[in-house]
PDB file of C-alpha atoms and ligand atoms in Angstrom:
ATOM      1  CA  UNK A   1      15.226 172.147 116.402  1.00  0.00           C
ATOM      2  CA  UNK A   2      18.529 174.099 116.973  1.00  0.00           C
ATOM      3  CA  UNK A   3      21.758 172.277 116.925  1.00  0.00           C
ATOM      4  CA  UNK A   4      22.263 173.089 120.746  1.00  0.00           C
ATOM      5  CA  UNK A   5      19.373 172.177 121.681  1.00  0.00           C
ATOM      6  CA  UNK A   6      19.676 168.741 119.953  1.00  0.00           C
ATOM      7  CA  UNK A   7      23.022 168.366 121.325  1.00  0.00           C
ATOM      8  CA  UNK A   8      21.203 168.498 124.898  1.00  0.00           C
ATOM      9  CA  UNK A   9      18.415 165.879 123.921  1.00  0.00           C
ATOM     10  CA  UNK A  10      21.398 164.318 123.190  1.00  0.00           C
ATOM     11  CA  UNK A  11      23.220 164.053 126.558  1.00  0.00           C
ATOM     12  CA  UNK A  12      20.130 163.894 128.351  1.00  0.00           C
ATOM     13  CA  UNK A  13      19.275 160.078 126.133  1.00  0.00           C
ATOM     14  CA  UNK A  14      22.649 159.158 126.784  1.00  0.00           C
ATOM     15  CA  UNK A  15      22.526 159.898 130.741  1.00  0.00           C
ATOM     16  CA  UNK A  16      19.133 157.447 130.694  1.00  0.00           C
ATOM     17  CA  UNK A  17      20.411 155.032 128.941  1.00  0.00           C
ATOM     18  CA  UNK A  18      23.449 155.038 131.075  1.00  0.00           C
ATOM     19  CA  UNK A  19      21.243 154.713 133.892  1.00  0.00           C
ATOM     20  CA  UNK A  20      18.811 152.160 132.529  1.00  0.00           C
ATOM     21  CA  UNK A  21      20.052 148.245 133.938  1.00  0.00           C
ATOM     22  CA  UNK A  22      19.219 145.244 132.302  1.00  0.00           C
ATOM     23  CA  UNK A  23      16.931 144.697 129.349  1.00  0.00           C
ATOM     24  CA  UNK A  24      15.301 141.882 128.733  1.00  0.00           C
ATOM     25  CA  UNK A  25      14.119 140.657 124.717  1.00  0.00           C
ATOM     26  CA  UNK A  26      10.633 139.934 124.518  1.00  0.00           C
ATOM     27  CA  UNK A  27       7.413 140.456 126.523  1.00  0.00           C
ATOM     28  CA  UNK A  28       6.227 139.838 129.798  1.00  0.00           C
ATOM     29  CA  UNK A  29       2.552 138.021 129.276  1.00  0.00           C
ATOM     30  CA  UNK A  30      -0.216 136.004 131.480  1.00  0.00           C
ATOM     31  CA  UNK A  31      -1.054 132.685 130.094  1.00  0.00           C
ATOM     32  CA  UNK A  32      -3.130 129.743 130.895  1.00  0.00           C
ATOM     33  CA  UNK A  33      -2.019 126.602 129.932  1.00  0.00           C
ATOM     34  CA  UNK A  34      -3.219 122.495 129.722  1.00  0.00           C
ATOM     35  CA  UNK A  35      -1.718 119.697 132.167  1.00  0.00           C
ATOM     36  CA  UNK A  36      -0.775 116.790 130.973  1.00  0.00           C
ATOM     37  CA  UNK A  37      -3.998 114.745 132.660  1.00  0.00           C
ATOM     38  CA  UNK A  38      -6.183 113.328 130.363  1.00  0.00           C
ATOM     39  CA  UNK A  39      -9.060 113.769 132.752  1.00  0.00           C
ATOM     40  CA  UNK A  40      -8.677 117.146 133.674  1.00  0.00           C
ATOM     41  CA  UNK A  41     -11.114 119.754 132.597  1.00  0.00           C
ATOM     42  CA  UNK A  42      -8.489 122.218 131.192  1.00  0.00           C
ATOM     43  CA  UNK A  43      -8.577 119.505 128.064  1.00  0.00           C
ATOM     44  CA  UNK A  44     -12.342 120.075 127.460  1.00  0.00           C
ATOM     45  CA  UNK A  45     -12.782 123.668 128.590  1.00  0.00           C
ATOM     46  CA  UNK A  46     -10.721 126.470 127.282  1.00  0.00           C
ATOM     47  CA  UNK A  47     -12.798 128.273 130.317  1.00  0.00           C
ATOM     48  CA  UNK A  48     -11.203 126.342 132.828  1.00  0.00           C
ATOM     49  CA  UNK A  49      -7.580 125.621 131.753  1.00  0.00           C
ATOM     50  CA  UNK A  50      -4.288 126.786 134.471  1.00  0.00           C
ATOM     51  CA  UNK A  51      -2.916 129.897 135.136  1.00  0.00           C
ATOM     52  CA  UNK A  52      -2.754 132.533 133.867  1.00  0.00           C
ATOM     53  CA  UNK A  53       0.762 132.219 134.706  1.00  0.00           C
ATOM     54  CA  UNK A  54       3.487 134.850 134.106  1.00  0.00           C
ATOM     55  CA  UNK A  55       5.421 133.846 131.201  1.00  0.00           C
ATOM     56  CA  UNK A  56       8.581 135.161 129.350  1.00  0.00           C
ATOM     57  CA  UNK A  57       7.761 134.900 125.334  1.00  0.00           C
ATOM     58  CA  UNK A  58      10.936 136.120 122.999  1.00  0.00           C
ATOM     59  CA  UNK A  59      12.239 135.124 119.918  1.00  0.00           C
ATOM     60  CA  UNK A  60      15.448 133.149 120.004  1.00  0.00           C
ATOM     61  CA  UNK A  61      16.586 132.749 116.334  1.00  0.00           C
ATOM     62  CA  UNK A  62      14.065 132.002 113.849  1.00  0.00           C
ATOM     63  CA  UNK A  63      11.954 130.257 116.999  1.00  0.00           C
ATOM     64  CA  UNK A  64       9.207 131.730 119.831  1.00  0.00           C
ATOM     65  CA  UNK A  65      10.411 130.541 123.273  1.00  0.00           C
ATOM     66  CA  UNK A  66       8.044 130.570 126.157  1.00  0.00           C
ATOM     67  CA  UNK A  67       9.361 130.247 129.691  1.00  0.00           C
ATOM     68  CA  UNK A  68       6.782 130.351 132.916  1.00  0.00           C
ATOM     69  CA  UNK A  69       7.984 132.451 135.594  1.00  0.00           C
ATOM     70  CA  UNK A  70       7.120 132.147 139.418  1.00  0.00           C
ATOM     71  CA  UNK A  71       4.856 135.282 140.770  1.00  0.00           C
ATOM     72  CA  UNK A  72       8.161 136.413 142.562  1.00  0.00           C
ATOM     73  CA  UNK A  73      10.299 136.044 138.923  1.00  0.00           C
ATOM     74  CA  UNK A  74       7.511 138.002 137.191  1.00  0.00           C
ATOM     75  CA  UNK A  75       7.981 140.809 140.421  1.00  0.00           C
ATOM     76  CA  UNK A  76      11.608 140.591 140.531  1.00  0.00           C
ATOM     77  CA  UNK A  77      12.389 141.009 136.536  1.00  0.00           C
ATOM     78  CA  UNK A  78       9.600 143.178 135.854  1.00  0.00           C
ATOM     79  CA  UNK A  79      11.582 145.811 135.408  1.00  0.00           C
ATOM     80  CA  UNK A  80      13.892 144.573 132.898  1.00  0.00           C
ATOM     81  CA  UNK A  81      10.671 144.594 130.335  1.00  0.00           C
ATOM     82  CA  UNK A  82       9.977 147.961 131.213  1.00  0.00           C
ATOM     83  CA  UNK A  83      14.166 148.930 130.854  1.00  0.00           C
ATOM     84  CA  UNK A  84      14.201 147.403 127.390  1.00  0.00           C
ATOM     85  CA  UNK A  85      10.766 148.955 126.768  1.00  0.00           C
ATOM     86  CA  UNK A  86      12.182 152.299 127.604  1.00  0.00           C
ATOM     87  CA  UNK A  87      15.660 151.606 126.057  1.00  0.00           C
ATOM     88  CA  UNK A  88      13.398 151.339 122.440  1.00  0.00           C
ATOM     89  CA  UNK A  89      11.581 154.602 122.634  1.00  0.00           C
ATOM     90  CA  UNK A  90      14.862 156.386 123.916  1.00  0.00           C
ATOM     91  CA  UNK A  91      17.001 155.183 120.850  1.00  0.00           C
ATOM     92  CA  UNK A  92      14.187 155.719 118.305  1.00  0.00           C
ATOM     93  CA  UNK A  93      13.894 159.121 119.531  1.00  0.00           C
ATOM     94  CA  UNK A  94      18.292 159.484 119.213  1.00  0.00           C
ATOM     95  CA  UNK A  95      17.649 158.119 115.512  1.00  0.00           C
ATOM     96  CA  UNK A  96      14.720 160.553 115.350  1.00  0.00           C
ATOM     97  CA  UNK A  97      16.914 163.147 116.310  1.00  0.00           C
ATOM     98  CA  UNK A  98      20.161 162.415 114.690  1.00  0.00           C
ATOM     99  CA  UNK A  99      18.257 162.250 111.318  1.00  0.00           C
ATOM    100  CA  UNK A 100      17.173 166.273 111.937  1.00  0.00           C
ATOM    101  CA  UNK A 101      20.702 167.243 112.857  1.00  0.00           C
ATOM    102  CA  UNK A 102      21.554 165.887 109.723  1.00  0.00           C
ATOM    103  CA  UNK A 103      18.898 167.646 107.855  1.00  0.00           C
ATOM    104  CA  UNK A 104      19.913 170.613 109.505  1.00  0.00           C
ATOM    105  CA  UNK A 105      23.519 170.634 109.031  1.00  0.00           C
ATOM    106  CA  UNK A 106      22.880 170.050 104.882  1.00  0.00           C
ATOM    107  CA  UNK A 107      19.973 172.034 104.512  1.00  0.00           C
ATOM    108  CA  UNK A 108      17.416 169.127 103.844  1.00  0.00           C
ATOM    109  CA  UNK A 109      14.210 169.182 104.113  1.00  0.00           C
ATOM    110  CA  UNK A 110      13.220 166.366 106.772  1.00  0.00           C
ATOM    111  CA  UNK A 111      10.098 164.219 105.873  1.00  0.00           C
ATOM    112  CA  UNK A 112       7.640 165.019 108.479  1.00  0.00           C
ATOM    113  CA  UNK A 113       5.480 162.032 109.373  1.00  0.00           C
ATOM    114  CA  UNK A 114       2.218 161.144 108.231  1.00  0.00           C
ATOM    115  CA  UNK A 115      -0.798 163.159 110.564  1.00  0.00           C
ATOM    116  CA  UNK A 116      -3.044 160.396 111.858  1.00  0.00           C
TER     117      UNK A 116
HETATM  118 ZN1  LIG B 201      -5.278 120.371 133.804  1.00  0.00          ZN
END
């Protein structure tokens, strides 16, 4: 890729991720879970246990942290996921980028990636 034309990629990452919001760690998931009734048949049957409820899973530290969101949570920070989800692909493709400027301005040869 030319220089100016990496210079635009550039810009044009930096203008999304300007325009990107909040991001939220983790992933957005449906999950059934078990009561707390001894008598109720989401103890015997995995079949017929709650939900599936929206629920927030992330890593906080060395620990997995589970949070159950209301259907109107789920709907209102929805996004977020999809912001951070976005923010990822946008800076691995800056790194991507940045790596074949590099190459380019010292006359490397770049690695290409394996074909799959
Ligand atoms: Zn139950």
């Amino acid at each position: 890729m030319a220089s100016r034309q990496a210079h635009t990629r550039k810009r044009q990452i930096m203008a999304e991720i300007s325009k990107l919001g909040f991001c939220l760690p983790g992933s957005l998931v449906a999950r059934t879970t078990r009561c707390s009734t001894p008598s109720c048949h989401c103890q015997s049957d995995p079949e017929r246990r709650h939900g599936p409820y929206p629920s927030w899973i992330r890593r906080v530290g060395d620990k997995t942290t589970t949070r159950t969101l209301s259907a109107a949570q789920a709907e209102r920070y929805g996004p977020w996921f999809e912001n951070a989800r976005r923010l990822r692909q946008l800076v691995d493709e800056l790194e991507a980028l940045s790596a074949q400027v590099m190459a380019e301005v010292e006359g490397w040869e770049e690695p290409r990636p394996a074909q799959h």
